[in-house]
Amino acid sequence: MRVPRQLWVEEPAVRRRMPDPVRTAAVRAVMIVSLTLIQAMVAFLCTMAGSWLAFPMVLGGVAGTVGATWSVLDVWVTRQVWNQRHGVVSVPSSTARRVRRERRRARRAERGAAREGGSGIGGQGEHRQGSTGRGRLSRV
């Protein structure tokens, strides 16, 4: 018995879905850019036909170009802000995170060794007050 071939086959997404604010800004930018391109084409055709609408359409095209540039920059800024607030999920996990963790462990070990060693005159080490009058409280 043959299994009929399905019309629709689900495949896993290659890329992750964009965050909602970024996707909203991207849709808005695509709409504005497409309207600006249509307006530029109409302005060109009006210019070729010698219509009185050519000049207002060219002015509108310039304004539309400014708006389209602004909307594309808005997509970029929104994406940067979202990444900064929510972090970037990287697969496999970031190697930078592992390196920072190791560096922190090494610093803690150094501080622990210095604390146990009790450096300085009279064994006071880093708890001794400086010449400014401000000192750290001892951890007793």
N, CA and C of each residue as an Amber inpcrd file, in Angstrom:
protein
   420
   0.8390000  -1.1870000   0.0000000   0.0000000   0.0000000   0.0000000
   0.8880000   1.2560000   0.0000000   0.6180000   2.2000000  -0.8600000
   1.4070000   3.4330000  -0.9720000   0.8510000   4.5140000  -0.0620000
   1.7510000   5.2330000   0.5770000   1.3510000   6.3660000   1.4130000
   1.3020000   7.5960000   0.5170000   0.1550000   8.2760000   0.4580000
   0.0730000   9.4630000  -0.4120000   1.0080000  10.5680000   0.0750000
   1.6060000  11.2490000  -0.8840000   2.5180000  12.3350000  -0.5480000
   1.7220000  13.5230000  -0.0120000   2.1780000  14.0830000   1.0880000
   1.4580000  15.1940000   1.6890000   1.7330000  16.4810000   0.9370000
   0.7270000  17.3390000   0.9470000   0.8610000  18.6240000   0.2710000
   1.7370000  19.5720000   1.0830000   1.5990000  19.5160000   2.4210000
   2.3170000  20.4420000   3.2920000   3.1780000  19.6480000   4.2540000
   4.4730000  19.9260000   4.2450000   5.3980000  19.2260000   5.1340000
   6.0620000  20.2550000   6.0410000   5.9350000  20.0560000   7.3570000
   6.5580000  20.9640000   8.3270000   8.0610000  20.7170000   8.3660000
   8.8300000  21.7760000   8.2720000  10.2700000  21.6800000   8.3980000
  10.7120000  22.6160000   9.5150000  11.7250000  22.2320000  10.2770000
  12.1820000  23.1290000  11.3480000  12.7660000  24.4080000  10.7600000
  12.5470000  25.5050000  11.4790000  13.0470000  26.7940000  11.0130000
  14.5640000  26.8190000  11.0780000  15.1800000  27.4000000  10.0640000
  16.6300000  27.5010000  10.0220000  17.0910000  28.5980000  10.9800000
  16.3530000  29.6960000  11.0150000  16.7070000  30.8120000  11.8940000
  15.6190000  31.0020000  12.9330000  16.0150000  31.5850000  14.0740000
  15.0330000  31.8850000  15.1100000  14.1270000  33.0250000  14.6610000
  12.9200000  33.0360000  15.1960000  11.9620000  34.0920000  14.8830000
  12.4300000  35.4110000  15.4990000  12.2130000  36.5050000  14.7660000
  12.6060000  37.8150000  15.2770000  11.7250000  38.1860000  16.4630000
  12.2510000  38.9380000  17.4300000  11.4120000  39.4080000  18.5310000
  10.3010000  40.3130000  18.0090000   9.1750000  40.3460000  18.7190000
   8.0090000  41.1070000  18.2540000   8.2910000  42.5690000  17.9430000
   8.9630000  43.3380000  18.8240000   9.2000000  44.7510000  18.4780000
  10.0390000  44.9170000  17.2200000  11.0140000  44.0370000  17.0330000
  11.8740000  44.1260000  15.8470000  11.0760000  43.7720000  14.6010000
  10.2450000  42.7320000  14.7080000   9.4360000  42.3370000  13.5550000
   8.4400000  43.4320000  13.1840000   7.8410000  44.0720000  14.1830000
   6.9050000  45.1720000  13.9180000   7.6110000  46.3110000  13.1880000
   8.7990000  46.6780000  13.6640000   9.5610000  47.7510000  13.0070000
   9.9580000  47.3470000  11.5900000  10.2890000  46.0720000  11.3890000
  10.6840000  45.6130000  10.0560000   9.5060000  45.6530000   9.0850000
   8.3340000  45.2400000   9.5520000   7.1400000  45.2910000   8.6840000
   6.8270000  46.7340000   8.3260000   6.9050000  47.6150000   9.3140000
   6.6470000  49.0370000   9.0600000   7.6450000  49.5780000   8.0370000
   8.9070000  49.2060000   8.1650000   9.9350000  49.6950000   7.2420000
   9.6900000  49.1820000   5.8280000   9.3030000  47.9260000   5.6890000
   9.0370000  47.3700000   4.3570000   7.8680000  48.1060000   3.7040000
   6.8260000  48.3860000   4.4860000   5.6660000  49.1060000   3.9320000
   6.0650000  50.5130000   3.4770000   6.8360000  51.2180000   4.3100000
   7.2240000  52.5880000   3.9610000   8.1470000  52.6010000   2.7480000
   9.0960000  51.6720000   2.7000000  10.0230000  51.6190000   1.5590000
   9.2700000  51.2830000   0.2770000   8.3260000  50.3390000   0.3470000
   7.5840000  49.9850000  -0.8690000   6.7200000  51.1520000  -1.3490000
   6.0870000  51.8600000  -0.4170000   5.2950000  53.0370000  -0.8290000
   6.1840000  54.1240000  -1.4250000   7.3740000  54.2890000  -0.8910000
   8.3080000  55.2870000  -1.4260000   8.7510000  54.9160000  -2.8340000
   9.0030000  53.6220000  -3.0610000   9.3790000  53.1940000  -4.4190000
   8.2440000  53.4130000  -5.4160000   7.0160000  53.1250000  -4.9890000
   5.8650000  53.3620000  -5.8790000   5.7320000  54.8490000  -6.1760000
   5.9220000  55.6700000  -5.1320000   5.8210000  57.1220000  -5.3310000
   6.9230000  57.6270000  -6.2580000   8.1180000  57.0790000  -6.1380000
   9.2050000  57.4990000  -7.0240000   8.9150000  57.1110000  -8.4710000
   8.3190000  55.9340000  -8.6750000   7.9750000  55.5080000 -10.0310000
   6.8890000  56.4160000 -10.6260000   5.9000000  56.7500000  -9.8090000
   4.8320000  57.6450000 -10.2880000   5.4150000  59.0240000 -10.6160000
   6.3410000  59.5160000  -9.7830000   6.9670000  60.8130000 -10.0490000
   7.7400000  60.7710000 -11.3700000   8.4430000  59.6630000 -11.6210000
   9.1850000  59.5240000 -12.8690000   8.2400000  59.5260000 -14.0710000
   7.1560000  58.7540000 -13.9570000   6.2010000  58.7040000 -15.0730000
   5.5250000  60.0540000 -15.3040000   5.2090000  60.7650000 -14.2120000
   4.6080000  62.0990000 -14.3610000   5.5930000  63.0690000 -15.0230000
   6.8680000  62.9280000 -14.6930000   7.8850000  63.7880000 -15.3010000
   7.9930000  63.5020000 -16.7980000   7.9660000  62.2180000 -17.1680000
   8.0490000  61.8440000 -18.5820000   6.8240000  62.3180000 -19.3600000
   5.6630000  62.3270000 -18.6950000   4.4280000  62.7350000 -19.3750000
   4.2590000  64.2490000 -19.3820000   5.0880000  64.9510000 -18.6190000
   4.9750000  66.4060000 -18.5660000   3.7830000  66.8630000 -17.7510000
   3.3660000  66.0810000 -16.7950000   2.1960000  66.3990000 -15.9720000
   2.5660000  67.4340000 -14.9140000   1.5550000  68.1870000 -14.4740000
   1.7730000  69.1720000 -13.4200000   2.0230000  68.4930000 -12.0650000
   1.6650000  67.2020000 -11.9640000   1.8560000  66.4670000 -10.7140000
   3.3160000  66.0790000 -10.4810000   4.1750000  66.2690000 -11.4940000
   5.5560000  65.8000000 -11.3860000   6.2910000  66.4550000 -10.2080000
   6.1780000  67.7900000 -10.1040000   6.9110000  68.4830000  -9.0480000
   6.4490000  68.0870000  -7.6450000   5.1440000  68.0840000  -7.3580000
   4.7190000  67.6390000  -6.0210000   5.1030000  66.1850000  -5.7300000
   5.0810000  65.3370000  -6.7600000   5.4430000  63.9390000  -6.5410000
   6.9330000  63.7920000  -6.2560000   7.7650000  64.6030000  -6.8990000
   9.2060000  64.5550000  -6.6210000   9.4760000  65.0260000  -5.1900000
   8.8000000  66.0980000  -4.7700000   8.9610000  66.5530000  -3.3880000
   8.5140000  65.4720000  -2.4010000   7.3870000  64.8270000  -2.7120000
   6.9180000  63.7260000  -1.8660000   7.8890000  62.5580000  -1.8660000
   8.5220000  62.3210000  -3.0170000   9.5120000  61.2520000  -3.0970000
  10.7280000  61.5230000  -2.2290000  11.1500000  62.7720000  -2.1810000
  12.2800000  63.1460000  -1.3210000  11.8990000  62.9360000   0.1460000
  10.7040000  63.3930000   0.5110000  10.2400000  63.2030000   1.8940000
  10.0910000  61.7090000   2.2070000   9.5900000  60.9440000   1.2350000
   9.4430000  59.5110000   1.4310000  10.7770000  58.8140000   1.6100000
  11.8020000  59.2880000   0.8850000  13.1310000  58.7060000   1.0240000
  13.6880000  58.9570000   2.4250000  13.4690000  60.1560000   2.9260000
  13.9000000  60.4650000   4.2970000  13.1680000  59.5590000   5.2850000
  11.8480000  59.4170000   5.0930000  11.0660000  58.5480000   5.9780000
  11.4770000  57.0870000   5.8960000  11.7700000  56.6190000   4.6930000
  12.1970000  55.2250000   4.5220000  13.5450000  54.9840000   5.1860000
  14.4610000  55.9330000   5.0450000  15.7610000  55.8000000   5.7110000
  15.5780000  55.7610000   7.2210000  14.7230000  56.6290000   7.7290000
  14.4410000  56.6690000   9.1620000  13.8590000  55.3370000   9.6400000
  12.9530000  54.7700000   8.8610000  12.3120000  53.5180000   9.2920000
  13.2890000  52.3400000   9.2760000  14.2020000  52.3300000   8.3150000
  15.2050000  51.2650000   8.2890000  16.1670000  51.4160000   9.4690000
  16.5460000  52.6490000   9.7990000  17.3710000  52.8780000  10.9800000
  16.6290000  52.4820000  12.2520000  15.3100000  52.6830000  12.2580000
  14.5000000  52.2920000  13.4090000  14.5630000  50.7810000  13.6330000
  14.5520000  50.0090000  12.5580000  14.6720000  48.5540000  12.6790000
  16.0080000  48.2030000  13.3190000  17.0750000  48.8280000  12.8580000
  18.4080000  48.5350000  13.3770000  18.5200000  48.9050000  14.8560000
  18.0190000  50.0980000  15.2190000  18.0900000  50.5540000  16.6130000
  17.2340000  49.6650000  17.5050000  16.0330000  49.3060000  17.0450000
  15.1530000  48.4430000  17.8360000  15.8110000  47.0930000  18.0790000
  16.4640000  46.5660000  17.0750000  17.1510000  45.2720000  17.2220000
  18.2960000  45.3790000  18.2230000  19.0740000  46.4540000  18.1400000
  20.1820000  46.6490000  19.0770000  19.6830000  46.7870000  20.5100000
  18.6090000  47.5640000  20.6960000  18.0540000  47.7690000  22.0380000
  17.5250000  46.4520000  22.5890000  16.8340000  45.6880000  21.7550000
  16.2880000  44.4100000  22.2240000  17.4170000  43.4700000  22.6280000
  18.4740000  43.4090000  21.8120000  19.6150000  42.5450000  22.1450000
  20.2880000  42.9840000  23.4420000  20.3680000  44.3040000  23.6520000
  21.0250000  44.8010000  24.8550000  20.1930000  44.5050000  26.1000000
  18.8820000  44.6150000  25.9900000  18.0250000  44.3840000  27.1620000
  17.8420000  42.9130000  27.4660000  17.7040000  42.0990000  26.4440000
  17.3630000  40.6930000  26.6610000  18.5210000  39.7450000  26.4250000
  19.6270000  40.2470000  25.9470000  20.7890000  39.3940000  25.7070000
  20.6270000  38.5970000  24.4320000  21.7290000  38.1660000  23.9140000
  21.7140000  37.3860000  22.6890000  21.8430000  35.9240000  23.0680000
  20.9400000  35.1200000  22.5700000  21.0170000  33.6890000  22.8300000
  21.9010000  33.0830000  21.7630000  23.0160000  32.5080000  22.1940000
  23.9160000  31.9230000  21.2090000  23.9920000  30.4240000  21.4400000
  23.9760000  29.6980000  20.3670000  24.0810000  28.2490000  20.4550000
  25.3000000  27.8370000  19.6570000  26.2860000  27.1640000  20.1700000
  26.4420000  26.7630000  21.5650000  26.7090000  27.9700000  22.4500000
  26.6160000  27.7860000  23.7740000  26.7090000  28.9290000  24.6860000
  28.0410000  29.6500000  24.4870000  27.9910000  30.9140000  24.7810000
  29.1120000  31.7930000  24.4750000  30.3920000  31.3570000  25.1830000
  31.4910000  31.3670000  24.4520000  32.7800000  31.0410000  25.0600000
  33.2540000  32.1940000  25.9220000  32.8100000  33.4110000  25.5920000
  33.2130000  34.5670000  26.3940000  32.7000000  34.4210000  27.8220000
  31.5060000  33.8850000  27.9840000  30.9340000  33.6930000  29.3140000
  31.8070000  32.7320000  30.1210000  32.2590000  31.6670000  29.4880000
  33.1040000  30.6830000  30.1730000  34.4370000  31.3110000  30.5740000
  35.0220000  32.1040000  29.6850000  36.2990000  32.7490000  29.9780000
  36.1400000  33.7160000  31.1510000  35.0530000  34.5000000  31.1730000
  34.8130000  35.4160000  32.2890000  34.6730000  34.6610000  33.5980000
  33.9450000  33.5480000  33.5460000  33.7430000  32.7390000  34.7460000
  35.0860000  32.2390000  35.2820000  35.9520000  31.7590000  34.3800000
  37.2700000  31.2740000  34.8130000  38.1070000  32.4100000  35.3920000
  38.0480000  33.5830000  34.7650000  38.8000000  34.7270000  35.2610000
  38.3320000  35.1200000  36.6630000  37.0060000  35.1100000  36.8810000
  36.4610000  35.4250000  38.2000000  36.9380000  34.4260000  39.2500000
  36.9240000  33.1430000  38.8950000  37.3950000  32.1120000  39.8370000
  38.8600000  32.3450000  40.2000000  39.6780000  32.6730000  39.1940000
  41.1080000  32.9080000  39.4630000  41.2820000  34.1100000  40.3860000
  40.5220000  35.1980000  40.1640000  40.6230000  36.3770000  41.0200000
  40.1990000  36.0580000  42.4500000  39.1020000  35.2900000  42.5860000
  38.6530000  34.9050000  43.9300000  39.7170000  34.0770000  44.6370000
  40.3410000  33.1630000  43.8990000  41.3870000  32.3290000  44.5020000
  42.5670000  33.1910000  44.9410000  42.9490000  34.1890000  44.1200000
  44.0410000  35.0910000  44.4870000  43.7090000  35.8670000  45.7520000
  42.4810000  36.4120000  45.7960000  42.0770000  37.1740000  46.9770000
  42.0450000  36.2950000  48.2200000  41.5590000  35.0670000  48.0580000
  41.5220000  34.1430000  49.1920000  42.9170000  33.8170000  49.6920000
  43.8430000  33.6120000  48.7600000  45.2250000  33.3100000  49.1380000
  45.8660000  34.5120000  49.8210000  45.5970000  35.7170000  49.3390000
  46.1590000  36.9280000  49.9380000  45.5910000  37.1330000  51.3410000
  44.3090000  36.8450000  51.5160000  43.6660000  36.9890000  52.8200000
  44.2520000  36.0090000  53.8300000  44.4510000  34.7840000  53.3950000
  44.9960000  33.7630000  54.2940000  46.4480000  34.0440000  54.6280000
  47.1860000  34.6000000  53.6710000  48.6080000  34.8860000  53.8820000
  48.8310000  36.0060000  54.8810000  47.9020000  36.9540000  54.9720000
  48.0230000  38.0630000  55.9200000  49.2400000  38.9190000  55.6540000
  49.2950000  39.5720000  54.5090000  50.4510000  40.3960000  54.1590000
  50.4340000  41.7000000  54.9350000  51.5800000  42.3580000  55.0580000
  51.6690000  43.6710000  55.6850000  52.2800000  43.5970000  57.0740000
  52.5080000  44.7650000  57.6980000  53.1330000  44.8490000  59.0140000
  52.0950000  44.4920000  60.0730000  52.4510000  43.6350000  60.9790000
  51.5640000  43.2750000  62.0720000  50.4410000  42.3690000  61.6460000
  50.4860000  41.8290000  60.4250000  49.4660000  40.9000000  59.9720000
  48.1280000  41.5380000  59.6860000  48.0810000  42.8770000  59.5570000
  46.8010000  43.5290000  59.3060000  46.4030000  43.4640000  57.8450000
  47.3540000  43.3950000  56.9530000  47.0670000  43.2530000  55.5280000
  46.2580000  44.4060000  54.9790000  45.2050000  44.0840000  54.2470000
  44.4260000  45.1240000  53.5710000  43.4330000  45.8080000  54.4890000
  43.3370000  45.3850000  55.7540000  42.3780000  45.9870000  56.6710000
  42.9360000  47.2370000  57.3350000  44.2220000  47.5160000  57.1210000
  44.8490000  48.6820000  57.7320000  44.3290000  49.9430000  57.0900000
  44.0890000  50.9900000  57.9000000  43.5820000  52.2480000  57.3900000
  44.6840000  53.0210000  56.6860000  44.3300000  53.6830000  55.5930000
  45.2980000  54.4630000  54.8440000  45.4210000  55.8640000  55.3970000
  46.1760000  56.7310000  54.6990000  46.4190000  58.0820000  55.1670000
  45.1970000  58.9750000  54.9860000  44.2180000  58.5400000  54.1900000
  43.0370000  59.3790000  53.9520000  42.0280000  59.2680000  55.0680000
  42.1950000  58.2910000  55.9650000  41.2410000  58.1510000  57.0590000
  40.1110000  57.2030000  56.7270000  40.0090000  56.8000000  55.4810000
  38.9560000  55.8540000  55.1080000  39.5510000  54.4680000  55.0560000
  38.9220000  53.5370000  55.6830000  39.4220000  52.1760000  55.6390000
  38.2820000  51.1980000  55.4780000  38.6170000  49.9840000  55.1630000
  37.5790000  48.9600000  55.0230000  37.3000000  48.3570000  56.3800000
  36.0860000  47.9630000  56.5920000  35.7480000  47.2730000  57.8150000
  36.2980000  45.8800000  57.7500000  36.7620000  45.3790000  58.8840000
  37.3030000  44.0110000  58.8800000  36.1680000  43.0140000  58.8180000
  36.4500000  41.8710000  58.2450000  35.4260000  40.8190000  58.1180000
  35.6120000  39.8250000  59.2480000  35.2510000  40.2080000  60.4450000
  35.4180000  39.3300000  61.6090000  34.0620000  38.8360000  62.0480000
